[in-house]
Amino acid sequence: RERERQKISLKLPLSMRNAGLGDTEQPFVKLAATLQLPETACVVLRGPHAAMPALDDVGYAWHAAFEADGELIAARAGERRRLDTLDATRQRLWAAMAHLAQCGFSGERVFVLGFGQGGIAGLDAALALPPAQAQAQDALLPPRAVLLICSSGTYLPEAAAGADGQQDEGG
């Protein structure tokens, strides 16, 4: 109860900006500063994985995207690297959002803007949230809105495949 009394309820909208594949947080920090949205808090995130692990300083990714030779990971039956790293990213996003909720932000005032993989990560975290966690009092998810700005190569077709690698009905 003491924790509940000390918790501050923030009425400010929270804008989460998720950088895209190969990017860093810096352009989104600059965008947030340039926009100067009134009475809006802003959190800028970058992917937790190196975009190309074999190369230094190539930016970050929200899920695995490249083979060791630099080619894109192809969607094929049994391929799990992109999905497994997206699952790990989802857990990190949920932890970050739980922390923001503990700081007093409300899910009904959260807006996620993501470019490419950053949008996919935000949308995935919002859609995959377990119902019990979504109903928790301090949950920040689901966010009010997720704006995904992407190219045609962003979608993970293997996500629509079942465990056996076969396409699900309707997908």
mmCIF file of N, CA and C in Angstrom, residues 155 160 167-171:
data_model
loop_
_atom_site.group_PDB
_atom_site.id
_atom_site.type_symbol
_atom_site.label_atom_id
_atom_site.label_comp_id
_atom_site.label_asym_id
_atom_site.label_seq_id
_atom_site.Cartn_x
_atom_site.Cartn_y
_atom_site.Cartn_z
ATOM 1 N N TYR A 155 7.715 -7.327 -42.811
ATOM 2 C CA TYR A 155 6.905 -8.421 -42.286
ATOM 3 C C TYR A 155 7.699 -9.725 -42.243
ATOM 4 N N ALA A 160 3.757 -16.323 -39.601
ATOM 5 C CA ALA A 160 2.436 -16.853 -39.935
ATOM 6 C C ALA A 160 2.453 -18.366 -40.091
ATOM 7 N N GLN A 167 2.199 -23.039 -43.523
ATOM 8 C CA GLN A 167 1.410 -21.825 -43.436
ATOM 9 C C GLN A 167 0.114 -22.097 -42.707
ATOM 10 N N ASP A 168 -0.255 -21.209 -41.759
ATOM 11 C CA ASP A 168 -1.527 -21.320 -41.050
ATOM 12 C C ASP A 168 -2.674 -21.024 -42.012
ATOM 13 N N GLU A 169 -3.866 -21.493 -41.656
ATOM 14 C CA GLU A 169 -5.052 -21.188 -42.445
ATOM 15 C C GLU A 169 -5.245 -19.685 -42.532
ATOM 16 N N GLY A 170 -5.561 -19.190 -43.702
ATOM 17 C CA GLY A 170 -5.837 -17.785 -43.896
ATOM 18 C C GLY A 170 -4.598 -16.909 -43.909
ATOM 19 N N GLY A 171 -3.398 -17.466 -43.806
ATOM 20 C CA GLY A 171 -2.231 -16.597 -43.740
ATOM 21 C C GLY A 171 -1.231 -16.955 -44.724
#
